[in-house]
Amino acid sequence: MSDSQLTGAQIVVQALRDQGVRHIFGYPGGAILPIYDALFQQDAIEHILVRHEQGASHAAEGYARSTGTCGVLLVTSGPGATNAVTGLADAMMDSIPLVCITGQVPTHLIGSDAFQECDTVGITRACTKHNFLVKDVNELARVLHDAFYIATTGRPGPVVVDIPKDVQFRKGEYVGPSNIVHRTYRPQTVGDPRRIAQALELMANAKRPVFYTGGGVINAGARASALLRELVRETGFPITSTLMGLGAYPASDRQWLGMLGMHGTYEANLAMNRCDVMINLGARFDDRVTGRLDAFSPHSRKIHVDIDPSSINKNVRVEVPIVGDCANVIEALLEGWRARPRRDDDGSGFAWWSQIDAWRARKSLAYAKSETSIKPQYAVERLFELTRGRDTYITTEVGQHQMWAAQHYRFEEPNRWMTSGGLGTMGYGIPAAVGVQVAHPDALVIDIAGEASVQMTMQELSTAVQYRLPIKIFILNNEYMGMVRQWQQLLHGGRYAHSYSEALPDFVRLAEAYGARGIRASTPAELDAAILAMLDHPGPVIFDCVVDKLENCLPMIPSGAAHDEMILPDLADAPAVTEAGRMMV
């Protein structure tokens, strides 16, 4: 046996180091202890001990999303692996690159129902981009480097590497990443020039164009967002975004229409509905954006840019499909646009913008102010104003508070907004904030939460306290599972079946029990001072913001409805709407 050989556990640590990993999130257990022992004997990689494996996967997601790199987690076999599944499914839906290393029972016990055994590969097959069970220690290094390559190229996603305990003890040869060549998986990153020319022709002749952008732009890196800004300004076209794409284009810019979809703005949804050319950049036409498919933008010709060929024509048929990395395709579109002869302005652009401005005048995000109770929209607006100019990252849980954050916290840069989009995972926000804070120790990291969601992973506050991570948990506390209650009110006859959050903890005292700071505000007059106290505190904080209990999150497209069937805020100075509360267009 060569002296240059390493144990499987040492191979794992060396592969992580060679992949540039600086932090991993995990929880030890019997089947993964050899790797933990190898980690203990080095100091290049810092391990963050979470309180639950779901927390490890969400923390790795927050780390990945905020840095643009791959997140890594380490869990044991059986319940350790199954507890991580929710985060893996979340990362799969939202295209977040993760490598999840799981322990497994020794190879000779696989299939015997051994203690803490489960079929990790079988269980995670449907919620990962790829997974491996490594039975040969000499294959371990190659598999690990493959895992990082697969997770981070093409459409990003989670990859599981399941390693039996005996493989972690055996010795084998280590191979560095420079010696790894993947023979079969080579994503297409450059768009077809013919398709790009077709897209440019449609764009040049459009009278009512709109850019529809998604998380794929952010996944393509800072270059993609910078190029997008140039392309939008060069064309003069309006732009809207999905929930996952917020920040790729600055919210302060006049061409920005706001978020589209179920809780998007009136102007964004009407522009999508009435456009004649739609340029989809890195979005997947999901149901929360399209609404009723047979009524989705019925008169437009559609261009779809996506690095995942399986996403094209999956939900919506398009005229110009372009497979490629968003940064490369946007750059080609920008160069092509600049090279085209300028057309004479026939007034159509002005007419389209005049129509958009008329829709904007509806002020669909407006809400009735109150001097006695805190409106949740107002709380988010004040949080935004008081954090403006700071190096701030926002995570969320899932529910009304998530949509209010998306509507009223205005993002100027990419990678500042971490939320669970496709899976809609309650409990995402606190562990994601932990991951973001580990990656950006000097930044301000705030989890905008609901009192129901926040309790699902509240134990990760202990992780924040242990590692001195000054995350701020800003709870919009309306004592309901707010989005569930809203749907029950609007769509189920006001039958509030099990949506009231009974027996809530005292969040201030709960924070103190963890060794954190607790703050509460219940009136508009005390809100600003309380937020500033939260921001000035050097450690973790739970902020219990007591808000209006029955406020609905509007606008809203009811499930299965079309873009021009939005429920809008019922304000006295708003243009007329139908008796059903839907917009009159």
Coordinates of C-alpha atoms in Angstrom, one line a residue:
M1 CA 0.0 0.0 0.0
S2 CA 1.4 3.4 -1.0
D3 CA 2.3 5.9 1.7
S4 CA 0.5 8.5 -0.5
Q5 CA -2.9 6.8 0.1
L6 CA -5.5 8.4 2.3
T7 CA -8.5 7.1 4.2
G8 CA -11.9 7.7 2.6
A9 CA -12.6 10.3 5.3
Q10 CA -9.3 12.1 4.5
I11 CA -10.2 12.0 0.8
V12 CA -13.4 13.8 1.6
V13 CA -11.7 16.6 3.5
Q14 CA -9.0 16.9 0.8
A15 CA -11.6 17.1 -2.0
L16 CA -13.5 19.8 -0.1
R17 CA -10.4 21.8 0.3
D18 CA -9.4 21.4 -3.3
Q19 CA -12.9 22.6 -4.3
G20 CA -12.4 25.8 -2.3
V21 CA -14.9 24.9 0.4
R22 CA -14.4 27.1 3.5
H23 CA -17.6 26.3 5.5
I24 CA -19.9 23.3 5.8
F25 CA -23.1 22.8 7.8
G26 CA -23.8 19.6 9.5
Y27 CA -24.8 17.3 12.4
P28 CA -22.7 14.3 13.4
G29 CA -23.8 10.7 13.9
G30 CA -22.4 7.2 13.9
A31 CA -22.2 6.5 10.2
I32 CA -20.4 9.8 9.5
L33 CA -18.0 10.0 12.4
P34 CA -14.8 9.1 10.5
I35 CA -15.3 12.2 8.4
Y36 CA -16.0 14.3 11.5
D37 CA -12.7 12.9 13.0
A38 CA -10.8 14.0 9.8
L39 CA -12.4 17.5 10.0
F40 CA -11.4 17.8 13.6
Q41 CA -7.7 17.3 12.6
Q42 CA -7.6 20.3 10.2
D43 CA -8.4 24.0 10.3
A44 CA -8.9 25.0 6.7
I45 CA -12.7 24.2 6.7
E46 CA -15.0 25.5 9.4
H47 CA -17.9 23.2 10.4
I48 CA -21.1 24.9 11.6
L49 CA -23.1 22.7 13.9
V50 CA -26.8 23.1 13.3
R51 CA -29.6 21.8 15.5
H52 CA -31.5 19.8 12.8
E53 CA -30.4 18.4 9.4
Q54 CA -33.1 20.4 7.7
G55 CA -31.4 23.5 9.1
A56 CA -28.1 22.3 7.6
S57 CA -29.6 22.1 4.1
H58 CA -31.3 25.5 4.3
A59 CA -28.2 27.1 5.8
A60 CA -26.2 25.7 2.9
E61 CA -28.8 27.1 0.5
G62 CA -28.5 30.6 2.1
Y63 CA -24.7 30.3 1.8
A64 CA -24.9 29.3 -1.8
R65 CA -27.5 31.8 -2.9
S66 CA -25.8 34.8 -1.2
T67 CA -22.3 33.9 -2.5
G68 CA -23.0 32.4 -5.9
T69 CA -20.9 29.3 -4.9
C70 CA -21.8 25.8 -3.9
G71 CA -23.2 25.1 -0.4
V72 CA -22.1 21.9 1.4
L73 CA -23.7 19.9 4.2
L74 CA -22.7 16.8 6.1
V75 CA -25.2 14.5 7.8
T76 CA -25.4 11.0 9.0
S77 CA -27.3 8.0 7.7
G78 CA -31.0 7.2 8.2
P79 CA -32.8 10.1 9.9
G80 CA -29.9 12.4 9.3
A81 CA -30.3 12.0 5.5
T82 CA -34.1 12.0 5.6
N83 CA -34.2 15.1 7.7
A84 CA -32.2 16.9 5.0
V85 CA -34.6 15.9 2.2
T86 CA -36.8 19.0 2.6
G87 CA -33.9 21.3 2.0
L88 CA -32.7 19.2 -0.9
A89 CA -36.1 19.3 -2.5
D90 CA -36.2 23.1 -1.9
A91 CA -32.8 23.5 -3.6
M92 CA -33.9 21.4 -6.5
M93 CA -37.0 23.5 -7.1
D94 CA -35.1 26.8 -6.9
S95 CA -31.9 25.7 -8.7
I96 CA -29.5 26.1 -5.8
P97 CA -26.1 24.3 -6.0
L98 CA -25.5 22.0 -3.0
V99 CA -23.3 19.0 -2.3
C100 CA -24.8 16.9 0.5
I101 CA -22.5 14.2 1.9
T102 CA -24.3 11.5 3.8
G103 CA -23.0 8.7 5.9
Q104 CA -24.3 5.2 5.2
V105 CA -24.1 1.9 7.1
P106 CA -21.1 -0.4 6.1
T107 CA -21.4 -1.9 2.7
H108 CA -21.9 -5.5 4.0
L109 CA -25.0 -4.3 6.0
I110 CA -26.7 -2.4 3.1
G111 CA -30.1 -4.0 2.5
S112 CA -30.2 -5.7 5.9
D113 CA -32.3 -3.1 7.7
A114 CA -29.3 -2.2 9.9
F115 CA -29.5 0.5 12.6
Q116 CA -30.1 3.9 11.0
E117 CA -30.1 2.5 7.5
C118 CA -32.2 3.9 4.7
D119 CA -32.1 3.9 1.0
T120 CA -30.7 7.4 0.7
V121 CA -30.1 7.1 -3.1
G122 CA -33.6 5.9 -3.7
I123 CA -35.2 8.5 -1.4
T124 CA -33.3 11.4 -2.8
R125 CA -33.5 10.4 -6.5
A126 CA -36.5 12.5 -7.2
C127 CA -35.4 15.6 -5.3
T128 CA -31.7 15.9 -6.4
K129 CA -30.0 16.7 -9.7
H130 CA -27.9 13.5 -9.2
N131 CA -26.8 11.2 -6.5
F132 CA -24.1 8.6 -5.8
L133 CA -23.5 5.6 -3.6
V134 CA -19.7 5.1 -3.3
K135 CA -18.7 1.6 -2.5
D136 CA -15.1 1.8 -3.8
V137 CA -12.8 4.2 -2.0
N138 CA -10.7 4.6 -5.1
E139 CA -13.7 6.1 -6.8
L140 CA -14.5 8.5 -4.0
A141 CA -12.4 11.5 -5.0
R142 CA -13.6 11.4 -8.6
V143 CA -17.2 11.2 -7.4
L144 CA -16.8 14.1 -5.1
H145 CA -15.3 16.3 -7.8
D146 CA -18.1 15.2 -10.2
A147 CA -20.6 16.2 -7.6
F148 CA -19.4 19.7 -7.4
Y149 CA -19.2 19.9 -11.2
I150 CA -22.8 18.6 -11.6
A151 CA -24.2 20.9 -8.8
T152 CA -22.7 24.1 -10.2
T153 CA -22.9 23.7 -14.0
G154 CA -25.9 23.9 -16.3
R155 CA -29.0 24.4 -14.2
P156 CA -27.6 24.3 -10.7
G157 CA -29.0 21.9 -8.1
P158 CA -28.3 19.6 -5.2
V159 CA -26.2 16.4 -5.5
V160 CA -26.0 13.7 -2.8
V161 CA -22.8 11.6 -2.2
D162 CA -23.7 8.6 0.1
I163 CA -20.6 7.1 1.7
P164 CA -20.7 3.8 3.6
K165 CA -18.8 3.9 6.9
D166 CA -16.3 1.2 5.9
V167 CA -15.4 3.2 2.8
Q168 CA -14.6 6.1 5.0
F169 CA -12.0 3.9 6.9
R170 CA -10.4 2.3 3.9
K171 CA -7.4 3.7 2.1
G172 CA -7.2 4.7 -1.5
E173 CA -5.6 7.0 -4.0
Y174 CA -6.6 10.6 -4.1
V175 CA -7.1 12.4 -7.4
G176 CA -7.3 16.1 -7.7
P177 CA -10.1 18.0 -9.5
S178 CA -7.8 19.0 -12.4
N179 CA -7.6 15.4 -13.4
I180 CA -11.4 14.9 -13.7
V181 CA -13.1 15.1 -17.1
H182 CA -16.8 14.5 -17.2
R183 CA -17.4 12.6 -20.4
T184 CA -21.2 12.8 -20.7
Y185 CA -22.5 15.8 -18.8
R186 CA -21.6 19.0 -20.7
P187 CA -24.3 21.6 -20.6
Q188 CA -24.8 23.9 -23.6
T189 CA -23.9 27.4 -22.5
V190 CA -23.8 29.4 -25.7
G191 CA -27.0 30.2 -27.5
D192 CA -27.7 29.2 -31.1
P193 CA -26.9 32.2 -33.3
R194 CA -29.8 31.6 -35.6
R195 CA -32.2 31.6 -32.6
I196 CA -30.6 34.8 -31.3
A197 CA -31.1 36.4 -34.7
Q198 CA -34.8 35.4 -34.6
A199 CA -35.2 36.8 -31.1
L200 CA -33.6 40.1 -32.2
E201 CA -36.0 40.3 -35.2
L202 CA -39.0 39.8 -32.9
M203 CA -37.7 42.4 -30.4
A204 CA -37.0 45.0 -33.1
N205 CA -40.5 44.8 -34.5
A206 CA -42.3 44.6 -31.1
K207 CA -44.8 47.3 -30.2
R208 CA -45.6 46.0 -26.8
P209 CA -42.5 44.1 -25.5
V210 CA -41.7 43.1 -22.0
F211 CA -38.7 41.3 -20.4
Y212 CA -39.7 38.5 -18.0
T213 CA -36.8 37.5 -15.8
G214 CA -36.2 34.8 -13.2
G215 CA -33.7 33.2 -10.9
G216 CA -31.7 32.0 -13.8
V217 CA -30.3 35.4 -14.4
I218 CA -29.0 35.5 -10.8
N219 CA -27.7 32.0 -11.0
A220 CA -25.7 33.1 -14.1
G221 CA -23.6 35.4 -11.9
A222 CA -23.1 39.2 -11.5
R223 CA -22.1 39.5 -15.1
A224 CA -25.6 38.4 -16.2
S225 CA -27.2 41.0 -14.0
A226 CA -24.9 43.7 -15.3
L227 CA -25.6 42.8 -18.9
L228 CA -29.3 42.6 -18.3
R229 CA -29.3 46.2 -17.0
E230 CA -27.5 47.3 -20.2
L231 CA -29.9 45.4 -22.5
V232 CA -33.0 46.8 -20.8
R233 CA -31.8 50.3 -20.9
E234 CA -30.6 50.0 -24.5
T235 CA -34.0 48.6 -25.7
G236 CA -36.1 50.9 -23.5
F237 CA -38.4 47.9 -22.8
P238 CA -40.2 47.4 -19.5
I239 CA -39.0 44.6 -17.3
T240 CA -40.6 42.4 -14.6
S241 CA -39.4 39.6 -12.5
T242 CA -40.4 36.4 -10.7
L243 CA -40.0 36.1 -6.9
M244 CA -36.7 34.3 -7.4
G245 CA -35.3 37.0 -9.8
L246 CA -35.7 40.0 -7.5
G247 CA -32.5 42.1 -7.5
A248 CA -31.2 41.2 -10.9
Y249 CA -32.6 44.6 -12.0
P250 CA -32.8 47.6 -9.7
A251 CA -36.2 48.2 -8.2
S252 CA -35.6 52.0 -8.2
D253 CA -35.4 52.1 -12.0
R254 CA -38.3 53.5 -14.0
Q255 CA -38.4 50.6 -16.4
W256 CA -38.9 48.2 -13.5
L257 CA -42.6 47.1 -13.2
G258 CA -42.3 45.2 -10.0
M259 CA -42.8 41.5 -9.4
L260 CA -45.3 39.6 -11.5
G261 CA -47.4 36.6 -10.7
M262 CA -49.9 35.7 -8.0
H263 CA -49.0 38.6 -5.7
G264 CA -47.4 40.7 -8.4
T265 CA -48.2 44.3 -9.4
Y266 CA -51.1 45.3 -11.6
E267 CA -48.8 46.8 -14.2
A268 CA -46.5 43.8 -14.3
N269 CA -49.3 41.3 -14.8
L270 CA -51.2 43.5 -17.3
A271 CA -48.0 44.0 -19.3
M272 CA -47.5 40.3 -19.4
N273 CA -51.1 39.7 -20.4
R274 CA -51.2 42.4 -23.1
C275 CA -47.6 42.3 -24.6
D276 CA -47.0 41.2 -28.2
V277 CA -43.4 40.0 -27.6
M278 CA -42.3 38.4 -24.3
I279 CA -38.6 37.8 -23.6
N280 CA -38.2 35.2 -20.9
L281 CA -34.7 35.2 -19.4
G282 CA -34.0 32.4 -16.9
A283 CA -37.6 31.8 -15.7
R284 CA -39.6 28.6 -16.1
F285 CA -43.2 29.7 -16.6
D286 CA -44.3 28.2 -13.3
D287 CA -48.0 28.2 -12.3
R288 CA -47.6 31.1 -9.8
V289 CA -46.6 33.3 -12.7
T290 CA -48.8 32.0 -15.5
G291 CA -52.1 31.5 -13.7
R292 CA -54.5 29.8 -16.1
L293 CA -52.4 28.6 -18.9
D294 CA -55.0 29.0 -21.7
A295 CA -55.3 32.7 -20.8
F296 CA -51.6 33.4 -20.3
S297 CA -50.5 36.2 -22.5
P298 CA -52.6 34.9 -25.4
H299 CA -51.5 37.3 -28.1
S300 CA -47.7 37.4 -27.6
R301 CA -44.9 35.7 -29.4
K302 CA -42.5 34.3 -26.8
I303 CA -38.7 34.0 -26.6
H304 CA -37.4 31.7 -23.9
V305 CA -33.8 31.6 -22.7
D306 CA -32.9 28.8 -20.3
I307 CA -29.8 26.7 -19.6
D308 CA -32.1 23.7 -18.9
P309 CA -33.4 22.3 -22.2
S310 CA -36.1 20.4 -20.4
S311 CA -37.7 23.7 -19.2
I312 CA -38.3 24.9 -22.7
N313 CA -41.8 24.2 -24.0
K314 CA -42.5 22.3 -20.8
N315 CA -45.4 24.5 -19.6
V316 CA -45.8 27.1 -22.3
R317 CA -45.1 26.8 -26.0
V318 CA -42.7 29.4 -27.3
E319 CA -41.7 30.7 -30.8
V320 CA -38.0 31.1 -30.2
P321 CA -36.3 28.7 -27.8
I322 CA -32.7 29.5 -26.8
V323 CA -30.7 27.0 -24.7
G324 CA -27.8 28.6 -23.0
D325 CA -26.3 30.4 -20.0
C326 CA -28.2 33.6 -19.4
A327 CA -25.0 35.7 -19.2
N328 CA -23.8 34.5 -22.6
V329 CA -27.2 34.8 -24.3
I330 CA -27.9 38.3 -22.9
E331 CA -24.5 39.4 -24.1
A332 CA -25.2 38.1 -27.6
L333 CA -28.6 39.8 -27.6
L334 CA -27.0 43.1 -26.4
E335 CA -24.3 43.0 -29.1
G336 CA -26.9 42.1 -31.7
W337 CA -29.2 44.9 -30.7
R338 CA -26.4 47.5 -30.8
A339 CA -25.4 46.3 -34.2
R340 CA -28.9 46.7 -35.7
P341 CA -29.8 49.9 -37.5
R342 CA -32.0 52.1 -35.4
R343 CA -35.6 52.0 -36.4
D344 CA -37.6 55.3 -36.7
D345 CA -39.8 55.7 -33.7
D346 CA -43.4 55.2 -34.9
G347 CA -44.9 56.2 -31.5
S348 CA -45.7 52.6 -30.5
G349 CA -43.1 52.6 -27.7
F350 CA -44.7 55.8 -26.3
A351 CA -48.2 54.3 -26.6
W352 CA -47.0 51.2 -24.7
W353 CA -45.4 53.1 -21.9
S354 CA -48.4 55.4 -21.7
Q355 CA -50.6 52.3 -21.1
I356 CA -48.2 51.0 -18.5
D357 CA -48.2 54.3 -16.7
A358 CA -52.0 54.2 -16.6
W359 CA -51.8 50.8 -15.0
R360 CA -49.2 52.1 -12.6
A361 CA -51.6 54.9 -11.5
R362 CA -53.8 52.2 -9.9
K363 CA -51.1 51.9 -7.2
S364 CA -51.9 48.2 -6.7
L365 CA -49.5 48.0 -3.7
A366 CA -51.3 50.7 -1.8
Y367 CA -52.9 49.9 1.6
A368 CA -55.0 51.7 4.2
K369 CA -52.8 53.3 6.8
S370 CA -53.5 53.1 10.5
E371 CA -52.4 55.2 13.5
T372 CA -53.2 52.5 16.0
S373 CA -52.1 49.2 14.6
I374 CA -49.0 48.3 12.6
K375 CA -49.9 47.3 9.0
P376 CA -47.5 44.6 7.8
Q377 CA -46.8 46.5 4.6
Y378 CA -45.8 49.5 6.7
A379 CA -43.5 47.4 8.9
V380 CA -41.6 46.2 5.8
E381 CA -41.4 49.7 4.3
R382 CA -40.0 51.1 7.5
L383 CA -37.5 48.2 7.7
F384 CA -36.4 49.0 4.2
E385 CA -36.0 52.7 4.8
L386 CA -34.1 52.2 8.0
T387 CA -31.7 49.6 6.4
R388 CA -31.2 51.6 3.2
G389 CA -27.5 52.1 2.5
R390 CA -26.4 49.2 4.7
D391 CA -24.8 46.0 3.5
T392 CA -28.1 44.0 3.9
Y393 CA -29.3 40.5 3.0
I394 CA -32.9 39.4 3.4
T395 CA -34.2 35.9 4.0
T396 CA -37.8 35.0 4.6
E397 CA -40.0 32.2 5.8
V398 CA -43.1 31.4 3.6
G399 CA -46.5 33.1 3.7
Q400 CA -48.0 36.5 3.6
H401 CA -44.9 38.1 5.2
Q402 CA -42.8 36.6 2.3
M403 CA -45.0 38.3 -0.3
W404 CA -45.1 41.6 1.6
A405 CA -41.3 41.5 1.8
A406 CA -41.1 40.9 -2.0
Q407 CA -43.5 43.7 -2.7
H408 CA -42.2 46.4 -0.3
Y409 CA -38.5 45.7 0.3
R410 CA -36.9 47.0 -2.8
F411 CA -33.8 45.2 -4.0
E412 CA -31.1 46.9 -6.1
E413 CA -28.6 44.1 -6.4
P414 CA -28.6 40.4 -7.0
N415 CA -27.9 37.7 -4.3
R416 CA -29.5 39.9 -1.6
W417 CA -32.8 38.0 -1.5
M418 CA -33.0 34.5 -0.2
T419 CA -36.5 32.9 -0.2
S420 CA -38.1 29.5 -0.8
G421 CA -39.9 29.9 -4.2
G422 CA -40.8 26.6 -5.8
L423 CA -41.3 24.4 -2.8
G424 CA -42.6 27.1 -0.5
T425 CA -40.8 25.8 2.6
M426 CA -42.0 27.2 5.9
G427 CA -39.0 27.3 8.2
Y428 CA -36.5 28.2 5.5
G429 CA -35.6 31.7 6.8
I430 CA -33.7 31.3 10.1
P431 CA -31.3 28.6 8.9
A432 CA -30.9 30.4 5.6
A433 CA -30.0 33.5 7.5
V434 CA -27.4 31.5 9.5
G435 CA -25.8 30.4 6.2
V436 CA -25.8 34.0 4.8
Q437 CA -24.3 35.4 8.0
V438 CA -21.5 32.7 8.0
A439 CA -20.7 33.7 4.4
H440 CA -20.9 37.5 5.1
P441 CA -19.9 38.0 8.8
D442 CA -19.9 41.8 8.6
A443 CA -23.2 42.2 6.8
L444 CA -26.7 42.8 8.2
V445 CA -28.8 39.7 7.7
I446 CA -32.5 39.9 8.4
D447 CA -35.1 37.0 8.3
I448 CA -38.5 38.5 7.6
A449 CA -40.7 35.9 9.2
G450 CA -44.2 34.9 10.3
E451 CA -45.1 33.7 13.7
A452 CA -46.1 30.3 12.4
S453 CA -43.3 29.6 9.9
V454 CA -40.6 30.8 12.3
Q455 CA -41.4 28.1 14.9
M456 CA -40.6 25.3 12.4
T457 CA -36.8 25.8 12.7
M458 CA -36.6 28.2 15.7
Q459 CA -33.9 25.8 17.2
E460 CA -31.4 27.2 14.7
L461 CA -31.3 30.4 16.8
S462 CA -29.1 28.3 19.1
T463 CA -26.7 27.9 16.2
A464 CA -26.6 31.7 15.7
V465 CA -25.9 32.3 19.4
Q466 CA -23.2 29.6 19.5
Y467 CA -21.3 31.0 16.6
R468 CA -22.0 34.7 17.4
L469 CA -24.0 35.3 14.2
P470 CA -25.9 38.5 14.7
I471 CA -29.0 37.5 12.6
K472 CA -32.1 39.6 13.1
I473 CA -35.5 37.7 13.0
F474 CA -38.2 40.2 12.2
I475 CA -41.5 38.5 12.8
L476 CA -44.7 40.0 11.4
N477 CA -47.0 38.5 14.0
N478 CA -50.7 38.4 13.1
E479 CA -51.5 35.3 15.1
Y480 CA -52.6 33.4 12.0
M481 CA -51.1 31.2 9.4
G482 CA -51.8 34.3 7.4
M483 CA -51.8 33.1 3.8
V484 CA -53.9 30.0 4.8
R485 CA -56.4 32.3 6.5
Q486 CA -56.5 34.6 3.5
W487 CA -57.3 31.8 1.1
Q488 CA -59.9 30.5 3.6
Q489 CA -61.5 34.0 3.7
L490 CA -61.5 34.6 -0.1
L491 CA -62.0 31.1 -1.5
H492 CA -63.5 28.9 1.3
G493 CA -66.3 31.0 2.6
G494 CA -64.5 32.3 5.7
R495 CA -64.2 28.8 7.3
Y496 CA -60.9 29.2 9.2
A497 CA -60.0 25.6 9.7
H498 CA -57.0 25.3 12.0
S499 CA -55.3 28.5 10.7
Y500 CA -55.3 30.4 14.0
S501 CA -51.9 30.3 15.8
E502 CA -53.0 29.3 19.3
A503 CA -50.6 29.0 22.2
L504 CA -47.9 31.3 20.8
P505 CA -44.7 31.7 22.8
D506 CA -43.7 35.0 24.2
F507 CA -41.0 35.7 21.5
V508 CA -39.2 38.2 23.6
R509 CA -38.7 35.7 26.5
L510 CA -38.0 32.9 24.0
A511 CA -35.1 35.0 22.6
E512 CA -33.8 35.6 26.1
A513 CA -34.0 31.9 26.8
Y514 CA -31.7 31.3 23.9
G515 CA -29.3 34.0 25.0
A516 CA -30.4 36.4 22.3
R517 CA -32.2 39.8 22.5
G518 CA -35.9 40.1 22.3
I519 CA -37.8 43.3 21.2
R520 CA -41.5 43.9 20.7
A521 CA -43.4 46.7 18.9
S522 CA -47.2 46.9 18.7
T523 CA -47.9 50.5 17.6
P524 CA -46.7 52.6 14.6
A525 CA -45.4 55.2 17.0
E526 CA -42.8 52.9 18.6
L527 CA -41.8 51.0 15.4
D528 CA -38.9 53.0 14.1
A529 CA -37.1 53.2 17.5
A530 CA -37.6 49.5 18.0
I531 CA -36.2 48.7 14.6
L532 CA -33.2 50.9 15.2
A533 CA -32.6 49.1 18.5
M534 CA -32.7 45.8 16.7
L535 CA -30.2 47.0 14.1
D536 CA -27.8 48.4 16.7
H537 CA -27.7 45.3 18.8
P538 CA -24.5 43.4 18.2
G539 CA -26.0 39.9 18.5
P540 CA -29.0 37.8 17.4
V541 CA -32.4 39.4 17.9
I542 CA -36.0 38.3 17.7
F543 CA -38.2 41.2 16.9
D544 CA -41.9 40.5 17.6
C545 CA -43.7 43.0 15.4
V546 CA -47.4 42.8 16.3
V547 CA -49.3 43.6 13.1
D548 CA -53.0 43.9 12.0
K549 CA -54.4 40.4 12.3
L550 CA -56.7 40.4 9.3
E551 CA -54.8 42.3 6.7
N552 CA -54.8 40.5 3.3
C553 CA -51.8 40.3 1.0
L554 CA -53.0 42.0 -2.2
P555 CA -52.9 42.2 -5.2
M556 CA -53.7 38.5 -5.7
I557 CA -54.5 36.3 -8.7
P558 CA -56.7 33.5 -7.3
S559 CA -55.3 30.0 -8.1
G560 CA -56.4 29.0 -11.6
A561 CA -57.4 32.6 -12.6
A562 CA -55.9 34.7 -15.4
H563 CA -53.7 37.7 -15.1
D564 CA -56.6 40.1 -15.8
E565 CA -58.6 38.6 -12.9
M566 CA -56.6 40.1 -10.1
I567 CA -58.1 40.9 -6.7
L568 CA -57.0 44.4 -5.9
P569 CA -56.9 46.5 -2.7
D570 CA -60.3 48.2 -2.2
L571 CA -59.2 51.8 -1.7
A572 CA -61.5 54.8 -1.9
D573 CA -59.4 56.7 -4.3
A574 CA -58.7 53.8 -6.6
P575 CA -60.1 53.4 -10.2
A576 CA -63.2 51.3 -10.4
V577 CA -63.2 47.6 -10.1
T578 CA -65.9 45.0 -10.5
E579 CA -68.2 43.9 -7.6
A580 CA -66.1 40.7 -7.3
G581 CA -63.1 42.9 -6.5
R582 CA -61.3 42.1 -9.7
M583 CA -59.7 44.6 -11.9
M584 CA -61.8 46.3 -14.6
V585 CA -59.6 46.5 -17.8

